[in-house]
Coordinates of C-alpha atoms and ligand atoms in Angstrom, one line a residue:
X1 CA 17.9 31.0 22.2
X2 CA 16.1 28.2 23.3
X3 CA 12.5 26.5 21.4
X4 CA 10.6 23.6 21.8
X5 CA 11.8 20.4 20.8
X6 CA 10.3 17.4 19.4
X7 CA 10.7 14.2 20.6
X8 CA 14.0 12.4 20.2
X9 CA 13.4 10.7 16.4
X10 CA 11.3 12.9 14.8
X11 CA 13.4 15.1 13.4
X12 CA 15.3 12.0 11.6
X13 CA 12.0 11.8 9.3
X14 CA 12.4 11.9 6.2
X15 CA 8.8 13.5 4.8
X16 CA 6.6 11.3 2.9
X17 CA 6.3 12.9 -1.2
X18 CA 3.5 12.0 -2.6
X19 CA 3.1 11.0 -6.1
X20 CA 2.9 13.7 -8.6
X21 CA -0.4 14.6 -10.2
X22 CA 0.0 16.3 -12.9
X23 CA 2.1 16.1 -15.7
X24 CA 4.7 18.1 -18.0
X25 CA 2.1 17.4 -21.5
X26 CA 0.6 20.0 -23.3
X27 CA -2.5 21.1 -21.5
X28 CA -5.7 19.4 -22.8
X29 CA -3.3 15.9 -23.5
X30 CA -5.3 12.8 -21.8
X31 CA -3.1 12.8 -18.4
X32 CA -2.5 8.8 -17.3
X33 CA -2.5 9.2 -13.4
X34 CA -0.4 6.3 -12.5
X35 CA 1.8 7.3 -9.7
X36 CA -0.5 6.3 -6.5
X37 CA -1.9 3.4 -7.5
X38 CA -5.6 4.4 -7.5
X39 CA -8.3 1.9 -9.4
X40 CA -8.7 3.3 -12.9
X41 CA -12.3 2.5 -12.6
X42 CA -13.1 5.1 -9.2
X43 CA -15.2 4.1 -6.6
X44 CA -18.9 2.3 -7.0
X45 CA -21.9 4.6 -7.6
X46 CA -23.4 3.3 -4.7
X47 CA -20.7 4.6 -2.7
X48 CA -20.9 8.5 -4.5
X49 CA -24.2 8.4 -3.9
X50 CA -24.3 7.6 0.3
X51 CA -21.2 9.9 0.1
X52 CA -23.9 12.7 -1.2
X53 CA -26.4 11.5 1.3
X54 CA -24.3 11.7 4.5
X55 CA -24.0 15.5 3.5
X56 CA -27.8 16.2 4.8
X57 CA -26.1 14.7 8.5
X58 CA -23.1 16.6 8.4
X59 CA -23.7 18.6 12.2
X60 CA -23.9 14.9 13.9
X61 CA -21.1 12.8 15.3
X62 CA -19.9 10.0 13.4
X63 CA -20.7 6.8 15.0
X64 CA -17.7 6.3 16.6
X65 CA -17.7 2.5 17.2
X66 CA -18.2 2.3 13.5
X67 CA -20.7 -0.6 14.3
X68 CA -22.9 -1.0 10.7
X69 CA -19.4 -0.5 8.9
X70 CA -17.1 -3.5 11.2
X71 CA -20.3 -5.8 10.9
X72 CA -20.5 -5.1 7.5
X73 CA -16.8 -6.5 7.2
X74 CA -17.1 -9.1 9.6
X75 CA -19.9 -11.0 7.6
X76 CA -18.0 -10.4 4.3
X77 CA -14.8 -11.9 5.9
X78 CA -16.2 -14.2 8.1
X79 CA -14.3 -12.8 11.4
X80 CA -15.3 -11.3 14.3
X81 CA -16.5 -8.2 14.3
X82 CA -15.0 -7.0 17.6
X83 CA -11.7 -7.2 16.4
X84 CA -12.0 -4.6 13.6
X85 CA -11.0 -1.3 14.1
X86 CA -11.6 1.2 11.8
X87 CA -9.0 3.8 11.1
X88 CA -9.0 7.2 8.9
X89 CA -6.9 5.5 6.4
X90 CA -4.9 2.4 7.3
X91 CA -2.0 4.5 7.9
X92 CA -3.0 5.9 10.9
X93 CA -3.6 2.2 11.9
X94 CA 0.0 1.8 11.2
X95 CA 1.0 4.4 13.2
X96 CA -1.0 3.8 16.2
X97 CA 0.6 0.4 16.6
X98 CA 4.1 1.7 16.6
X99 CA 3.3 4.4 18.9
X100 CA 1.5 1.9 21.3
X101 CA 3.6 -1.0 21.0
X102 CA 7.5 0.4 20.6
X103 CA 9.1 3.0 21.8
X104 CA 12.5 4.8 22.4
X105 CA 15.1 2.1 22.8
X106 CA 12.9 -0.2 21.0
X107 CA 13.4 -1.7 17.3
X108 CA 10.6 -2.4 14.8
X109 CA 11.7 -4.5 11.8
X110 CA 10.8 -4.3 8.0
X111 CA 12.5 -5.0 5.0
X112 CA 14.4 -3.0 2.4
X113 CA 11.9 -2.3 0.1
X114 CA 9.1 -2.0 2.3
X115 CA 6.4 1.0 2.1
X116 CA 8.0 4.3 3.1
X117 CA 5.4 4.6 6.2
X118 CA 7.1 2.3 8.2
X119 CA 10.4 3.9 8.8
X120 CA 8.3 7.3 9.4
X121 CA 5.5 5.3 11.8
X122 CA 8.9 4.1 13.7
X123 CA 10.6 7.1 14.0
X124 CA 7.6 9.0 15.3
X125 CA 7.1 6.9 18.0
X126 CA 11.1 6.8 19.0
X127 CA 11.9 3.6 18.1
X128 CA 14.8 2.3 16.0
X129 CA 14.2 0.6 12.6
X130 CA 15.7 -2.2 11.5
X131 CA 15.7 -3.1 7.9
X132 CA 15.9 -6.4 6.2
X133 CA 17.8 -6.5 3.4
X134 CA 15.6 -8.1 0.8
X135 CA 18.3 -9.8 -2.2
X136 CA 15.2 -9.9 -4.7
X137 CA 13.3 -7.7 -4.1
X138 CA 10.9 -10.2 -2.0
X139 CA 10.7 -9.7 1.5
X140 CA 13.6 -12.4 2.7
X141 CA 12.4 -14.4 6.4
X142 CA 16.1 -15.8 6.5
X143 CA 16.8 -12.2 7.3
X144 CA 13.8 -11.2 9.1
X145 CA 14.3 -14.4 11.4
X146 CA 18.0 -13.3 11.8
X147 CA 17.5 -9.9 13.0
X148 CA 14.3 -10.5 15.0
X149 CA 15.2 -10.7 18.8
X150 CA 13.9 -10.0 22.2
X151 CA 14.1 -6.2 21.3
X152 CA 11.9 -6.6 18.4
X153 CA 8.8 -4.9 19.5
X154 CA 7.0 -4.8 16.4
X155 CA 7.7 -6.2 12.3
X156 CA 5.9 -5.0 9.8
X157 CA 5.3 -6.9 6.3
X158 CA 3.2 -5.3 3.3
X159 CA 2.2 -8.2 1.7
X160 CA 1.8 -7.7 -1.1
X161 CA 4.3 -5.5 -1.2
X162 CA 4.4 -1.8 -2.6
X163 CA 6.7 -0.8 -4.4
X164 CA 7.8 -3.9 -5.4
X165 CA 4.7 -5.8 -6.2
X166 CA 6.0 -9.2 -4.8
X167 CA 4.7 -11.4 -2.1
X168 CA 5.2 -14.0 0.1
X169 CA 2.8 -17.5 0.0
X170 CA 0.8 -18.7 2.8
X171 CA 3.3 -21.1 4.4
X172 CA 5.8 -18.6 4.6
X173 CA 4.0 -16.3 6.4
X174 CA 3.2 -18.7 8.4
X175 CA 7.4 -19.8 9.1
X176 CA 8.3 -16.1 9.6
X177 CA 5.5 -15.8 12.2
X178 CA 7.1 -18.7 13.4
X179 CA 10.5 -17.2 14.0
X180 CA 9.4 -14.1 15.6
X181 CA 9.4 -13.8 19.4
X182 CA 5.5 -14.3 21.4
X183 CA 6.2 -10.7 22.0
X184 CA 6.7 -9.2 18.9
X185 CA 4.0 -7.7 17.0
X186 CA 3.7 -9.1 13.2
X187 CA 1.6 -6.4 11.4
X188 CA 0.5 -7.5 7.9
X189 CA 0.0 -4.9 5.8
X190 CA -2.6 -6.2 3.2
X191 CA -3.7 -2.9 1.1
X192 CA -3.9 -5.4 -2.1
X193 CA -4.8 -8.5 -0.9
X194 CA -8.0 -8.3 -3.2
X195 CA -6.1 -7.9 -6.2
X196 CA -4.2 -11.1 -5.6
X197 CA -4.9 -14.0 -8.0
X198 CA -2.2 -16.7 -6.8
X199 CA -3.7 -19.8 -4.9
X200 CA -1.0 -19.6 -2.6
X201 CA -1.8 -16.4 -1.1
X202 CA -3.6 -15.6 2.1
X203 CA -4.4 -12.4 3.7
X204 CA -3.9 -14.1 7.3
X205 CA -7.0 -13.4 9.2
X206 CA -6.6 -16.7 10.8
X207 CA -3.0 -16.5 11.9
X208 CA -5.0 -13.7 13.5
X209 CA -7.4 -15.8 15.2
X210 CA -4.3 -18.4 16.1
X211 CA -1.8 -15.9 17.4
X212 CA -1.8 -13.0 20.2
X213 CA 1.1 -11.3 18.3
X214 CA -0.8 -10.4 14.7
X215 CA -2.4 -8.1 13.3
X216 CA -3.9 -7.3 9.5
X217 CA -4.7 -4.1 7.9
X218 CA -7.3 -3.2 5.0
X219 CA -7.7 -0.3 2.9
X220 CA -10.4 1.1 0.9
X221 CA -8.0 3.3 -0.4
X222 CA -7.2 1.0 -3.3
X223 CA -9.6 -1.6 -4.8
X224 CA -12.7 0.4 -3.4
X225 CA -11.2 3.5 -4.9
X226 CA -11.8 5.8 -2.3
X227 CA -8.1 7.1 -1.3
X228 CA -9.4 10.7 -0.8
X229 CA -11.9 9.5 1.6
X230 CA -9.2 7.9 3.9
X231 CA -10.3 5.1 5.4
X232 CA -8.9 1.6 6.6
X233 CA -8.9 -0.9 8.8
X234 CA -7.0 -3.1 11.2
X235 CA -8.0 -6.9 12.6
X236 CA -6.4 -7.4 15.6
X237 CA -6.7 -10.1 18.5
X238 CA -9.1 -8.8 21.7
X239 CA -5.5 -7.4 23.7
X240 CA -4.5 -5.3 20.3
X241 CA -7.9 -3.6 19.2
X242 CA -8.5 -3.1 23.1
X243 CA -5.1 -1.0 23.3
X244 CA -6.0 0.7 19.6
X245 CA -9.5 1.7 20.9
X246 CA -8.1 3.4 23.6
X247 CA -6.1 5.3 21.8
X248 CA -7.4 6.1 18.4
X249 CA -9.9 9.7 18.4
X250 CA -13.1 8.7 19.4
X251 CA -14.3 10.1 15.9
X252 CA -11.7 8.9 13.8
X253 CA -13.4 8.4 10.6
X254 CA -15.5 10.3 9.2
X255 CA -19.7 9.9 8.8
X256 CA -19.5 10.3 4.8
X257 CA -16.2 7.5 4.9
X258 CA -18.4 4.9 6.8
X259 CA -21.3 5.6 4.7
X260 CA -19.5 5.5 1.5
X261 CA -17.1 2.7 2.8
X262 CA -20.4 0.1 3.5
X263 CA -21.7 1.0 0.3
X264 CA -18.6 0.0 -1.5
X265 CA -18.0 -2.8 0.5
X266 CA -21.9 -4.0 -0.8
X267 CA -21.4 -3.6 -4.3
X268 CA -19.4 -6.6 -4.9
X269 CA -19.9 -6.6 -8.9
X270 CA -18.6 -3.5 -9.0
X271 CA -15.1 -4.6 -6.8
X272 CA -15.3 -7.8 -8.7
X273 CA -15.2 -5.5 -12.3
X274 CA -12.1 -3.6 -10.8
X275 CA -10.6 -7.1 -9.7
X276 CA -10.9 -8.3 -13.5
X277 CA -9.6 -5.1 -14.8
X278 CA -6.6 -5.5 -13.0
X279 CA -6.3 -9.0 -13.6
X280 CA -7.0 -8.3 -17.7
X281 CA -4.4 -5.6 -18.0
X282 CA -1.5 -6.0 -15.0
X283 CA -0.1 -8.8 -17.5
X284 CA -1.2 -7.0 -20.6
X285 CA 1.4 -4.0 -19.4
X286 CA 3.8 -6.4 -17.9
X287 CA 4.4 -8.5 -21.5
X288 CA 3.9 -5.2 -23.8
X289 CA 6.9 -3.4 -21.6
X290 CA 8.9 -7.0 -21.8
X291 CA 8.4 -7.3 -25.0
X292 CA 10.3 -3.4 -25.3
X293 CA 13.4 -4.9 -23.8
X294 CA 12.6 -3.3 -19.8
X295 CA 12.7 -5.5 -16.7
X296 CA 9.7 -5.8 -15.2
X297 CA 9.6 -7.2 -11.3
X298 CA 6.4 -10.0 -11.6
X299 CA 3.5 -8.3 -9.5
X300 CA 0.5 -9.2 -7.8
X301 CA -0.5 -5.8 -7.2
X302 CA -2.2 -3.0 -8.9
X303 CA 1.4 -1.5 -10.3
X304 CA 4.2 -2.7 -11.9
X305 CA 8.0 -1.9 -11.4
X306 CA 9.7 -1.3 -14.4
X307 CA 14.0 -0.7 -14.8
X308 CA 15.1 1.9 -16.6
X309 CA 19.0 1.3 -16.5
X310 CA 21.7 4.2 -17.0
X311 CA 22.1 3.1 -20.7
X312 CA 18.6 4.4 -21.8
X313 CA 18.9 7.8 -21.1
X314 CA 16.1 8.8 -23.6
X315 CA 16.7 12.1 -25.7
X316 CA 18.0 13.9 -23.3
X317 CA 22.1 13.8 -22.4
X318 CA 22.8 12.2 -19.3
X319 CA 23.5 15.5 -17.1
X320 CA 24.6 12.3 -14.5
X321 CA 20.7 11.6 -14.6
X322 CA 19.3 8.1 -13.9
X323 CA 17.7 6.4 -17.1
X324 CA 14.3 6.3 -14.9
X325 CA 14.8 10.2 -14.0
X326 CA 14.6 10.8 -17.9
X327 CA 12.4 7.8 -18.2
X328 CA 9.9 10.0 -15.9
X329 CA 10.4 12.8 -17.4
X330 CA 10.0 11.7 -21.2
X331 CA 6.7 9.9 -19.8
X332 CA 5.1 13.2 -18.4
X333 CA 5.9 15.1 -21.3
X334 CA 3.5 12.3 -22.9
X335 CA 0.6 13.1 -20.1
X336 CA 1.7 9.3 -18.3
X337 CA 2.3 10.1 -14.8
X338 CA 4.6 7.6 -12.8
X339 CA 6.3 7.3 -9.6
X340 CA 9.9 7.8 -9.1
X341 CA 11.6 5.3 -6.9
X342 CA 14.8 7.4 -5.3
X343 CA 12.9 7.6 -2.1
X344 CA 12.9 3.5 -1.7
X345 CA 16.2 2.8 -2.5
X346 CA 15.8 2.0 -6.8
X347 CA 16.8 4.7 -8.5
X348 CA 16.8 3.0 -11.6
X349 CA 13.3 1.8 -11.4
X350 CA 9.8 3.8 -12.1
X351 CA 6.2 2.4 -10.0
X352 CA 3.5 2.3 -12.4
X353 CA -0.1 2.0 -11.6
X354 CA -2.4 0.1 -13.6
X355 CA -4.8 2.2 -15.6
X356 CA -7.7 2.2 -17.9
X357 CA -7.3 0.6 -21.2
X358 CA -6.2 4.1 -22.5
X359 CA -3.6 4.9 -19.8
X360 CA -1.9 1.5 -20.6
X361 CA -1.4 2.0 -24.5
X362 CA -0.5 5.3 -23.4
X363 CA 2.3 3.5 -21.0
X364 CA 3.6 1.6 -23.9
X365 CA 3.4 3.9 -26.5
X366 CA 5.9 6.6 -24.5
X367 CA 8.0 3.8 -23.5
X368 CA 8.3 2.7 -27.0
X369 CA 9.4 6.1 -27.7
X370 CA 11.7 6.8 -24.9
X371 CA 13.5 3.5 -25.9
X372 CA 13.7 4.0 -29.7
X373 CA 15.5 7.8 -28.9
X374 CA 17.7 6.6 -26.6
X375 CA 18.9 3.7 -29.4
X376 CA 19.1 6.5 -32.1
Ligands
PLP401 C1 -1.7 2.4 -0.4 C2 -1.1 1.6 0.8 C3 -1.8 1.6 2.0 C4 -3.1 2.3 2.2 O1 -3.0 3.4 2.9 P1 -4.3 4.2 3.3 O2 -3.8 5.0 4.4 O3 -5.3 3.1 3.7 O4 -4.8 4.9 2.1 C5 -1.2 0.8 3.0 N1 -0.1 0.1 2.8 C6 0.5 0.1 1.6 C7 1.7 -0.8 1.5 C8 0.0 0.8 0.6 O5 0.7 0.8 -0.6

């Protein structure tokens, strides 16, 4: 029998699962969606509303040079517009690179924790990763520098990080660019960067003005709250969104995403109200869940990750179960939904988004409760 055959590497992917969306609670129980990291507070009316709009233009081509949308940015940034390229989600942005700049025989580099789209990205395109091993959970250059070498077609840093929330400061991004070879390819991945509050934080655009080798990706998937719209973007020195506008579908986003996307992007009160909401209740969670007795990893993000060690196996015997697998559990059964780590490599830990005032009392409450059972 023979069948076609994918290319070598593919078949070593491990799918992406998705967060859950719905929960174990009694139907009609307020349900806490916490497990993607979404904004609590949606995206701006002005971007519903030239979402509806587009729908009258729906037979015509999206303008596939995304021009009012990349200006847009470029003003708001202060960068130049012709190195934005707009993608249908920033991870097919992340994709694209690997599959344009590595290849079989090739390795691309990212740490231990890092978001579960690189390894896929990598394999997809038949290169090898190579992981960092990050000691604390905060993406290590003494290890990045280390295993970086002349067959190191491509890093890739999330910064800040997801799942773990950390970060690295300006100066270090700096050194690890630094340490890297001209010819390797340092893609920041900056889906948060707007939630960031610490002074020494930069998103990089001017490493990307300094450097051939760097590029930055965006997201209105998170602060913008428009994940189901997919839509992203990458800035990326002339050579770079050259090679990604040769490749990329000519109509990769879509006319109601660009609309909706330059609405957002004008509505700064209403991006600055989801930047104080995060900034109000990130801490809030983090202190109320300390204060419980859990470890929680500091963040910069829009999520938190919490331990649940093998000792508090909530109400339910073990059955050889993490604490977090029960931790999950007991959480759904009380409508909060949160994201199991297994897939990264922390079993023992749960990814929480940061909600609305409601979800987060909600967070604490079934905590509480998981805790106190698990004591009695
Ligand atoms: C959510 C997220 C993204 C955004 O992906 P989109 O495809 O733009 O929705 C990118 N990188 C990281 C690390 C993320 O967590």
């Amino acid at each position: 029998m023979s069948a076609p055959t994918p290319q070598p590497g593919i078949l070593d992917i491990k799918p992406y699962v998705a967060g859950a969306s719905s929960a174990s609670s009694t139907p009609g129980t307020h349900v806490s969606r916490l497990a993607s990291n979404e904004s609590p507070l949606g995206p701006s009316p002005r971007a519903i509303e030239a979402y509806k709009q587009a729908a009258d233009t729906l037979h015509r081509y999206p303008d596939g040079g995304a021009s009012a949308l990349r200006a847009a940015l470029a003003e708001r940034h202060g960068i130049d517009a012709q190195g934005i390229v707009c993608g249908n989600g920033s991870d097919e942005l992340l994709a694209l690179l690997a599959k344009c700049y590595a290849g079989p025989g090739d390795d691309v580099l990212f740490s231990e924790f890092g978001f579960l789209i690189y390894p896929i990205a990598t394999r997809a395109a038949g290169a090898t990763p190579v992981v960092a091993p990050e000691p604390d959970l905060r993406a290590d250059i003494e290890a990045f520098a280390r295993l970086a070498g002349a067959n190191t077609h491509m890093v890739y840093l999330a910064n800040p990080n997801n799942p773990t929330g950390s970060y690295i400061t300006a100066p270090e991004l700096r050194d690890l660019h630094g340490r890297l070879p001209d010819e390797t390819l340092l893609v920041i991945d900056a889906a948060y960067a707007e939630y960031v509050m610490a002074d020494d934080y930069d998103a990089g655009f001017t490493m990307v003005e300094d450097f051939d080798n760097v590029v930055i990706t965006r997201t209105f998937s998170k602060l913008y709250g428009l994940a189901g719209l997919r839509l992203g973007w990458a800035y990326c020195p002339p050579a770079v969104a050259d090679v990604l506008n040769r490749v990329r579908g000519p109509f990769n986003v879509t006319a109601p995403a660009l609309a909706a996307g330059l609405a957002a992007l004008g509505d700064v009160a209403h991006a600055e109200a989801a930047r104080e909401h995060n900034a109000r209740w990130l801490p809030w969670l983090a202190t109320e869940l300390r204060a419980l007795g859990l470890v929680v990893h500091p963040s910069v993000a829009n999520f938190i990750l919490v331990e649940f060690p093998e000792s508090s196996n909530g109400p339910e015997p073990s059955k050889g179960q993490g604490g977090a697998i029960a931790a999950l559990a007991h959480l759904s059964s009380h409508g909060v939904i949160a994201r199991d780590m297994g897939g990264y490599g922390l079993p023992d830990c749960l990814r929480i988004g940061i909600g609305t005032e409601q979800d987060m009392r909600a967070v604490v409450a079934a905590c509480a409760e998981f805790l106190s059972l698990s004591e009695g």
